[in-house]
PDB file of N, CA and C in Angstrom:
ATOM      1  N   UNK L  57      -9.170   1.272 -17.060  1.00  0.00           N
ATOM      2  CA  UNK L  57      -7.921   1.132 -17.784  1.00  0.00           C
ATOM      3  C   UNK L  57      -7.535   2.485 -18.372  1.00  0.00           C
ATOM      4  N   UNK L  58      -6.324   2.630 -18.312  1.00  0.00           N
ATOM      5  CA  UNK L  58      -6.131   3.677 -18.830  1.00  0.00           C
ATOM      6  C   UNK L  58      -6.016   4.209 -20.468  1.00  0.00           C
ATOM      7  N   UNK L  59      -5.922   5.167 -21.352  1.00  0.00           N
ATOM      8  CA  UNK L  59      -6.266   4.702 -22.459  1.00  0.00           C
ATOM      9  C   UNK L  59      -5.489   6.234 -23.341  1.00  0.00           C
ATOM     10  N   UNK L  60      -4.789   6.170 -24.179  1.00  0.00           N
ATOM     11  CA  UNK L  60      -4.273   7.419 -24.558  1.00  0.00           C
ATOM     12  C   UNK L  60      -4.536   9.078 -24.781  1.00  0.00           C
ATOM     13  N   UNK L  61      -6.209   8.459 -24.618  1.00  0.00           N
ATOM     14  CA  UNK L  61      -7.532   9.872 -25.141  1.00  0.00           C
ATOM     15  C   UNK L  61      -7.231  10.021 -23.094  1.00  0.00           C
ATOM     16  N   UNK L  62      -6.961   9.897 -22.027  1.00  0.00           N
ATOM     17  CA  UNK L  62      -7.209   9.886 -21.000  1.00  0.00           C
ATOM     18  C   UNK L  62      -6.242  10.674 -20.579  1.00  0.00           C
ATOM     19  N   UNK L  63      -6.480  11.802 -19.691  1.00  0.00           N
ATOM     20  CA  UNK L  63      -5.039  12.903 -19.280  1.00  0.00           C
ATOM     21  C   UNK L  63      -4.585  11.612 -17.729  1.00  0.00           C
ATOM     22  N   UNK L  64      -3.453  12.157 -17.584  1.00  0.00           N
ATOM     23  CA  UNK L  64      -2.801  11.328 -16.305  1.00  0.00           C
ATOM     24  C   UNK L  64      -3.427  11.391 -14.959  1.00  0.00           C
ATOM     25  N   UNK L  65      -4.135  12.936 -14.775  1.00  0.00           N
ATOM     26  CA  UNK L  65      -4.290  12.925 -13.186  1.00  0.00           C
ATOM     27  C   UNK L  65      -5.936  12.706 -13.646  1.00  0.00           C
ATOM     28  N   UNK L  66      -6.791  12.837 -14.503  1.00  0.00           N
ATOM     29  CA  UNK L  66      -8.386  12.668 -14.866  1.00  0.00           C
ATOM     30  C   UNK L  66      -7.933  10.927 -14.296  1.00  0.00           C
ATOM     31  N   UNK L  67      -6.768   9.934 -14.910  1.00  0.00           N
ATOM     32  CA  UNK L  67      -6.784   8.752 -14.833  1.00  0.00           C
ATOM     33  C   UNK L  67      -6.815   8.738 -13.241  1.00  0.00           C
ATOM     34  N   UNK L  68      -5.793   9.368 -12.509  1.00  0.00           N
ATOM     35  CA  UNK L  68      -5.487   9.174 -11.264  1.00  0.00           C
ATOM     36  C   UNK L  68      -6.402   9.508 -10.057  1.00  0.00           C
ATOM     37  N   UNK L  69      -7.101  10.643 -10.712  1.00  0.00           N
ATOM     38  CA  UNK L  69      -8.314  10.540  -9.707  1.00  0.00           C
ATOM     39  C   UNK L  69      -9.587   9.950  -9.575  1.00  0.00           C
ATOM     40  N   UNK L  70      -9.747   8.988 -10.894  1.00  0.00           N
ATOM     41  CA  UNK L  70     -10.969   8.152 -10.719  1.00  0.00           C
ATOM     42  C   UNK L  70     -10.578   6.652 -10.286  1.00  0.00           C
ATOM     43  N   UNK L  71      -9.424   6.326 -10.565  1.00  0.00           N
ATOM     44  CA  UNK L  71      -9.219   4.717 -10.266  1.00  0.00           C
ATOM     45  C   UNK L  71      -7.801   4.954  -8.784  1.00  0.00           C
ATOM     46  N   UNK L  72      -6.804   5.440  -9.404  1.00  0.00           N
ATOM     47  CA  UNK L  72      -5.683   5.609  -7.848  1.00  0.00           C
ATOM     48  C   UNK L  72      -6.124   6.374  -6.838  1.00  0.00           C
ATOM     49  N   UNK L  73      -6.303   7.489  -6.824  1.00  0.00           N
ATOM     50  CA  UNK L  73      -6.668   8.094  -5.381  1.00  0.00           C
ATOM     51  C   UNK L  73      -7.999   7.362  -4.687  1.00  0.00           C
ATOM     52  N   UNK L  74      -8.787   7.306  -5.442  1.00  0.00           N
ATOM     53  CA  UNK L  74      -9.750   6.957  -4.239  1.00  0.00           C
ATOM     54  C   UNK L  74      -9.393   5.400  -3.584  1.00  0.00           C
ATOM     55  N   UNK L  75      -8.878   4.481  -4.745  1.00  0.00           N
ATOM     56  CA  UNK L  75      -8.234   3.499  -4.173  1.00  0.00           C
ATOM     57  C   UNK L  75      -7.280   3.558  -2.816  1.00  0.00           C
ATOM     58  N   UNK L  76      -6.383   4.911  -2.755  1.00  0.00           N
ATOM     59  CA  UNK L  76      -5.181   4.596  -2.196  1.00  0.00           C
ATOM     60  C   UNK L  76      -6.107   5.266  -0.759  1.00  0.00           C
ATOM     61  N   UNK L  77      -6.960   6.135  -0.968  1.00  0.00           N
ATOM     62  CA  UNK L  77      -7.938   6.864   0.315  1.00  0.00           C
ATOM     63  C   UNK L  77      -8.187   5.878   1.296  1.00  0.00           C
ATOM     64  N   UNK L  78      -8.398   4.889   0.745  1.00  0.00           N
ATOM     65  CA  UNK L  78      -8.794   3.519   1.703  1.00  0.00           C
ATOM     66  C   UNK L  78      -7.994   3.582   2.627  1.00  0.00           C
ATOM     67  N   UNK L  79      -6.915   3.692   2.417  1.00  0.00           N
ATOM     68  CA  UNK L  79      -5.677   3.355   3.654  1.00  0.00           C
ATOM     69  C   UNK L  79      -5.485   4.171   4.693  1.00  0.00           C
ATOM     70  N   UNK L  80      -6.424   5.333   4.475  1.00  0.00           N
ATOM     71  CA  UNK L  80      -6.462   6.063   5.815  1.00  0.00           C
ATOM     72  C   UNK L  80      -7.276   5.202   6.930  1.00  0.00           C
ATOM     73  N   UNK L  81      -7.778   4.314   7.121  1.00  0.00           N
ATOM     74  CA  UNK L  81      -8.489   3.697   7.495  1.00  0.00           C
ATOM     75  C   UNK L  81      -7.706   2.651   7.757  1.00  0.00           C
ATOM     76  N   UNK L  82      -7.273   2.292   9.295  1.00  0.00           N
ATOM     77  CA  UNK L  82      -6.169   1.158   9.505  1.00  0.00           C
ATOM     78  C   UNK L  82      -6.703  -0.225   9.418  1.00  0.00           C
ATOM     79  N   UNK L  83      -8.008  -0.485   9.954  1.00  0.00           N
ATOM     80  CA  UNK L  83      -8.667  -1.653  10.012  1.00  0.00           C
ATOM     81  C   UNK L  83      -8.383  -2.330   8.437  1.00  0.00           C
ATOM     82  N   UNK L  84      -8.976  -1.729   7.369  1.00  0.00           N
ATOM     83  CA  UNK L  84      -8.372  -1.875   6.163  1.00  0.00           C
ATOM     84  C   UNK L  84      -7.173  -1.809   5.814  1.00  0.00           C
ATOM     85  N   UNK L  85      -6.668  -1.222   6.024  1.00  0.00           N
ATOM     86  CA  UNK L  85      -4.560  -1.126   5.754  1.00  0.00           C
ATOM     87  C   UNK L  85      -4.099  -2.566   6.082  1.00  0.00           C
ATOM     88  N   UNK L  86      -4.626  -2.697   7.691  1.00  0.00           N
ATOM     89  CA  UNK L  86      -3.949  -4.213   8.037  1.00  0.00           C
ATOM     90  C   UNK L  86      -4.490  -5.923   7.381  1.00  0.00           C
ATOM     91  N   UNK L  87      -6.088  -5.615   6.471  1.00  0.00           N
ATOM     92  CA  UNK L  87      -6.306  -6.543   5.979  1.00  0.00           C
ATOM     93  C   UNK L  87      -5.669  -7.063   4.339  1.00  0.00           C
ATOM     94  N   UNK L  88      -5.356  -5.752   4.178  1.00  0.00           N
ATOM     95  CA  UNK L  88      -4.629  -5.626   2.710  1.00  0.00           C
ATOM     96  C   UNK L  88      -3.231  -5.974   2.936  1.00  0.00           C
ATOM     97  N   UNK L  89      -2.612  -5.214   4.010  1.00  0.00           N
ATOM     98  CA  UNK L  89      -1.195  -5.850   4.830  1.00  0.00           C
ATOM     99  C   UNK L  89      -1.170  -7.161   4.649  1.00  0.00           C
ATOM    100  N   UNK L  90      -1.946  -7.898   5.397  1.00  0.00           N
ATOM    101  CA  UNK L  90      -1.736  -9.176   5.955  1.00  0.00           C
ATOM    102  C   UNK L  90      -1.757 -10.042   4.404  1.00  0.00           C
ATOM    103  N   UNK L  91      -2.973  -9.598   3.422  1.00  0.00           N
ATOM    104  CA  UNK L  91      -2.913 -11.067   2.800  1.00  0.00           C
ATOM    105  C   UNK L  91      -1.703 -10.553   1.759  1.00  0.00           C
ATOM    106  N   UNK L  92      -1.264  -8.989   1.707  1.00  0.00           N
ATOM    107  CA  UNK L  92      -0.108  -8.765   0.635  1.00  0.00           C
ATOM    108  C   UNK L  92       0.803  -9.548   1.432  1.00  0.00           C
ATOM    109  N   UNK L  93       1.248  -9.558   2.446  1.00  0.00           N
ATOM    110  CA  UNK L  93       2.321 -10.416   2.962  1.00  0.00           C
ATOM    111  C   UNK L  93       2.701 -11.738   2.491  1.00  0.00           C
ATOM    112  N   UNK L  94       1.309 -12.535   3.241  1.00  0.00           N
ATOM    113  CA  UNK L  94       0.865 -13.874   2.967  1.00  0.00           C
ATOM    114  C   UNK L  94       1.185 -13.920   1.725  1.00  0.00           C
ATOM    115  N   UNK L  95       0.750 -13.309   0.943  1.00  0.00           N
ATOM    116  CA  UNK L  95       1.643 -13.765  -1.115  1.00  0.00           C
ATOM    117  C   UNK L  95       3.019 -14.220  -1.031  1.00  0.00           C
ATOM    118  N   UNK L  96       3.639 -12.881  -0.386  1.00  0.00           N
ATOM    119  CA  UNK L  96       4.859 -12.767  -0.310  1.00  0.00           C
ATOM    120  C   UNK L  96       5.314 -14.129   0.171  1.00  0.00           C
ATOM    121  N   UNK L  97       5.113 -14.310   1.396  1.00  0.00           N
ATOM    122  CA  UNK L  97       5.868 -15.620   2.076  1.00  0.00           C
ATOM    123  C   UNK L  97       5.079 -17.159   1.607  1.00  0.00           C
ATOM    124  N   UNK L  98       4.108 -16.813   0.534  1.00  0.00           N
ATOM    125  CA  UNK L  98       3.710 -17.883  -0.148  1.00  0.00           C
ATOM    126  C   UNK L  98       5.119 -18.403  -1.551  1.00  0.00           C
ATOM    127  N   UNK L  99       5.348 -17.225  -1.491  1.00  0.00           N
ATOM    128  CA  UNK L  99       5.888 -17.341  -2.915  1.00  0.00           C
ATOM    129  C   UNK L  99       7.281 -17.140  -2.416  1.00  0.00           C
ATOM    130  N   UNK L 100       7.689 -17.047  -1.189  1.00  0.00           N
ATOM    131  CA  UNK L 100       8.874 -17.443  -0.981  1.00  0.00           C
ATOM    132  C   UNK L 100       9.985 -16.305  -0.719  1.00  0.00           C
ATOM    133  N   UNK L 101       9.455 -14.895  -0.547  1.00  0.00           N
ATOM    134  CA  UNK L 101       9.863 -13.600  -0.278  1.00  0.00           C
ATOM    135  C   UNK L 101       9.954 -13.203   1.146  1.00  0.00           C
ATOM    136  N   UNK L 102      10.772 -13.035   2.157  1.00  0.00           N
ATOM    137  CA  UNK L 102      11.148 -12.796   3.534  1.00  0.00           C
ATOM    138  C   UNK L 102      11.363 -11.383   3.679  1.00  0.00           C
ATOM    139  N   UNK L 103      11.622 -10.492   2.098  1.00  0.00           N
ATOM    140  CA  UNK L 103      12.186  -9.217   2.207  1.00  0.00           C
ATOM    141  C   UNK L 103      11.465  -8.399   1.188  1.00  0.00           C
ATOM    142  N   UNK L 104      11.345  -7.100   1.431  1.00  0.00           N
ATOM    143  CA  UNK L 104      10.624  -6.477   0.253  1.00  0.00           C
ATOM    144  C   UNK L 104      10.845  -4.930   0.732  1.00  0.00           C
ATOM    145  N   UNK L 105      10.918  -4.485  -0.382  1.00  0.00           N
ATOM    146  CA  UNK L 105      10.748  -3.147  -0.562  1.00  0.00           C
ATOM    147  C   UNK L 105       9.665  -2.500  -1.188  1.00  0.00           C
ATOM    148  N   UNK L 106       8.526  -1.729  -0.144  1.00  0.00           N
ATOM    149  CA  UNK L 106       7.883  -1.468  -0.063  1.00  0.00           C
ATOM    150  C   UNK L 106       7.629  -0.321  -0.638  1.00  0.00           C
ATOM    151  N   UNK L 107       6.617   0.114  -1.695  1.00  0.00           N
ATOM    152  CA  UNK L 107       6.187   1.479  -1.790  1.00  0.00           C
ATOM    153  C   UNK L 107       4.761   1.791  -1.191  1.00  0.00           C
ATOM    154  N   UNK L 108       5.118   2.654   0.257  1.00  0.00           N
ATOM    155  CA  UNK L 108       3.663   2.729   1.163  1.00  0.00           C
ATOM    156  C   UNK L 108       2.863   4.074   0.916  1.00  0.00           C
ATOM    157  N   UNK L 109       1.799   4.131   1.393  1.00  0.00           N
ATOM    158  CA  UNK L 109       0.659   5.597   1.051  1.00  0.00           C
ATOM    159  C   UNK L 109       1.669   6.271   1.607  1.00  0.00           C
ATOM    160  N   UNK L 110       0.729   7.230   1.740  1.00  0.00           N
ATOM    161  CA  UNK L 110       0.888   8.598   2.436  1.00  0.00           C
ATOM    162  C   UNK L 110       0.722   8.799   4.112  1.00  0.00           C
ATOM    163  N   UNK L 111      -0.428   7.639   4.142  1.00  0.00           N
ATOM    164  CA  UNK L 111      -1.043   7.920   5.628  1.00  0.00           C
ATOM    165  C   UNK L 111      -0.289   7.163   6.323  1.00  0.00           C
ATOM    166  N   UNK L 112       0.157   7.151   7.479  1.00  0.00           N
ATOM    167  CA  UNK L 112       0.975   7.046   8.290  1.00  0.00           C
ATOM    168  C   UNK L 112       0.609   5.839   9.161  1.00  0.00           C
ATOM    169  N   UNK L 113      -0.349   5.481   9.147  1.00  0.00           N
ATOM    170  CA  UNK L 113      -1.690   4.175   9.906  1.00  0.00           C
ATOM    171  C   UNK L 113      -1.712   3.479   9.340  1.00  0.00           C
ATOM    172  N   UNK L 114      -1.386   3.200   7.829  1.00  0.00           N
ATOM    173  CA  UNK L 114      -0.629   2.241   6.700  1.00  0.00           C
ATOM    174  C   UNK L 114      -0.041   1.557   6.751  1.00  0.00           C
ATOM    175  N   UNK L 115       1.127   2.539   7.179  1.00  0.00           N
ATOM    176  CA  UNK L 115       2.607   2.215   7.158  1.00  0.00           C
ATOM    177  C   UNK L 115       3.014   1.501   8.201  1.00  0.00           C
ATOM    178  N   UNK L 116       2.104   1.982   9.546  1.00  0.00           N
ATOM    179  CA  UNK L 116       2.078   1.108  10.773  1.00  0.00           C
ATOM    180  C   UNK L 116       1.682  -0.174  11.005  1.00  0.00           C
ATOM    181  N   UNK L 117       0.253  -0.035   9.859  1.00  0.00           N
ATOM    182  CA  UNK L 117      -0.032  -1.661   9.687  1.00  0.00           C
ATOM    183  C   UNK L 117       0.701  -2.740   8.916  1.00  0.00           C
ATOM    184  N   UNK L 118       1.498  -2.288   7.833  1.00  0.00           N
ATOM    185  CA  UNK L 118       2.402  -2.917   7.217  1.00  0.00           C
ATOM    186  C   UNK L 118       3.240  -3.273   8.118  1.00  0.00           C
ATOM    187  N   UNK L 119       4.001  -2.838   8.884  1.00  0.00           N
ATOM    188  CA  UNK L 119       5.458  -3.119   9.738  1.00  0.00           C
ATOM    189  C   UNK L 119       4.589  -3.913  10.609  1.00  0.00           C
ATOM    190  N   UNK L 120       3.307  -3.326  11.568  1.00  0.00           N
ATOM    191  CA  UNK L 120       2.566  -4.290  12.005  1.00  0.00           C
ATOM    192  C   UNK L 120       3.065  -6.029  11.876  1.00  0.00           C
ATOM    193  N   UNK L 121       2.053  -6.073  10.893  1.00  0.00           N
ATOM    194  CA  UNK L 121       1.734  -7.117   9.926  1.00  0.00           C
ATOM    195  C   UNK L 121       3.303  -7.968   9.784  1.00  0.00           C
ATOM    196  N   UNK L 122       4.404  -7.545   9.057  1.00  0.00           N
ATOM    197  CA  UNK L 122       5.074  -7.823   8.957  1.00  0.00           C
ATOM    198  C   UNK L 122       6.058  -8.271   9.877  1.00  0.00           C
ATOM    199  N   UNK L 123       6.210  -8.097  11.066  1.00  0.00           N
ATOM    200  CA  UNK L 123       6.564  -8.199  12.358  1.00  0.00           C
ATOM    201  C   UNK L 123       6.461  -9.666  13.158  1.00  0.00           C
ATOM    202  N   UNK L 124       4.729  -9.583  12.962  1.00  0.00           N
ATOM    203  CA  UNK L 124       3.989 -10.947  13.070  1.00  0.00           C
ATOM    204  C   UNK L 124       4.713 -12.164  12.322  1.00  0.00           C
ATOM    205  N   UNK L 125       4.722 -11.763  11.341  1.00  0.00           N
ATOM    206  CA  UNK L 125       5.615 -12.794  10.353  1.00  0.00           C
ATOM    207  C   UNK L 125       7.209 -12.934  10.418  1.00  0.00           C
ATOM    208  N   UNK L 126       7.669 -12.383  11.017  1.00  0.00           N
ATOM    209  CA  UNK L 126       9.409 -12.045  10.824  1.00  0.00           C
ATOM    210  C   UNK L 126      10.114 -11.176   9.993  1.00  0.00           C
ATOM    211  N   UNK L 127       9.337 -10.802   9.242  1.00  0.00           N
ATOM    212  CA  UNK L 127       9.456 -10.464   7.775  1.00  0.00           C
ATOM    213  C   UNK L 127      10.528  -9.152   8.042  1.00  0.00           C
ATOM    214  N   UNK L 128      11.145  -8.873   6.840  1.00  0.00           N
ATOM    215  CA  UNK L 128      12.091  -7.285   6.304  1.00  0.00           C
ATOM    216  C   UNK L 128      11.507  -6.599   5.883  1.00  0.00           C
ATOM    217  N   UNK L 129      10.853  -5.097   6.201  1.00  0.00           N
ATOM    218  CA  UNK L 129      10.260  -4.196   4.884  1.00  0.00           C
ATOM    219  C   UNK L 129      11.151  -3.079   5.004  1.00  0.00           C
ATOM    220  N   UNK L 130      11.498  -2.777   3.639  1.00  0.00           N
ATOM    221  CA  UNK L 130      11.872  -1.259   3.702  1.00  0.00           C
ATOM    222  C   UNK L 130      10.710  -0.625   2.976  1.00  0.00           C
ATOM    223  N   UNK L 131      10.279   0.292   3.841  1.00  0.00           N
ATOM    224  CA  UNK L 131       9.637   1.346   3.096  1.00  0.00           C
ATOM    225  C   UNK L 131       9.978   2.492   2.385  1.00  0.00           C
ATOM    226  N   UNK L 132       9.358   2.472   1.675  1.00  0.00           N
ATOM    227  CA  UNK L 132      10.190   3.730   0.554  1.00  0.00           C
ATOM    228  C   UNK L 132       8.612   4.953   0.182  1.00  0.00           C
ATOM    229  N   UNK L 133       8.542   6.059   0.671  1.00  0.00           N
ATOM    230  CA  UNK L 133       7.645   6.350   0.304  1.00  0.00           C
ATOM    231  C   UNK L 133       7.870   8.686   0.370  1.00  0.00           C
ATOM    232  N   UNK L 134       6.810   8.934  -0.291  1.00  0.00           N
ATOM    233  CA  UNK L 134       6.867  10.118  -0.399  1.00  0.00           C
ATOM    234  C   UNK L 134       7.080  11.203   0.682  1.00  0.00           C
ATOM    235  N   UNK L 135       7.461  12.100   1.196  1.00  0.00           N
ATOM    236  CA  UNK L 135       7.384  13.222   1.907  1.00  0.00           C
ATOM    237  C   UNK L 135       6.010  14.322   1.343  1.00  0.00           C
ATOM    238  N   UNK L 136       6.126  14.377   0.065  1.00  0.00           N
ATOM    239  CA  UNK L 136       4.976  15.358  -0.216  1.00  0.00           C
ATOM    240  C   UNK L 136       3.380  15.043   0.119  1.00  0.00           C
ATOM    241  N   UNK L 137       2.544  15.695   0.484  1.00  0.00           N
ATOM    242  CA  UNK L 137       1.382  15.086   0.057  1.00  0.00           C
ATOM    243  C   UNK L 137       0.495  15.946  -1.221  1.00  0.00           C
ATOM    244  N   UNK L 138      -0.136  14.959  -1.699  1.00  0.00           N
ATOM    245  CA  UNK L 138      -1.202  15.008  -3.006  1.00  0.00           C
ATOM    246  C   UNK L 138      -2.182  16.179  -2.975  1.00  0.00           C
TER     247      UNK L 138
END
């Protein structure tokens, strides 16, 4: 958790980046894909706007994923990298 004594990127590199590292790794991208979807069309969402990594094998598994389902994504995501 983050906590006010905590600088922003000390926060970001022990809990977000290594989290988001995962997603270079598609096998993982598409299992996180699939059941984030599955929420989605549990709860009644056909459309979403997406904020995706960086890695590009991600982003493929998301649209992937989403495809399968019928689903809308817009992705919205960075040009820079970290």
């Amino acid at each position: 958790m983050a906590s006010s004594s905590t600088q922003l990127l000390e926060w970001l590199d022990k809990y977000t980046f290594p989290v988001e590292g995962k997603f270079q790794d598609k096998n993982y991208a598409q299992k996180i894909a699939s059941f984030f979807l599955d929420q989605l069309l549990q709860n009644g969402t056909t459309t979403a706007l997406v904020l995706t990594t960086v890695y590009p094998q991600s982003v493929d598994a998301l649209f992937e994923e989403a495809e399968l389902r019928n689903m809308r994504i817009i992705k919205c995501f960075s040009q820079s990298k970290i």
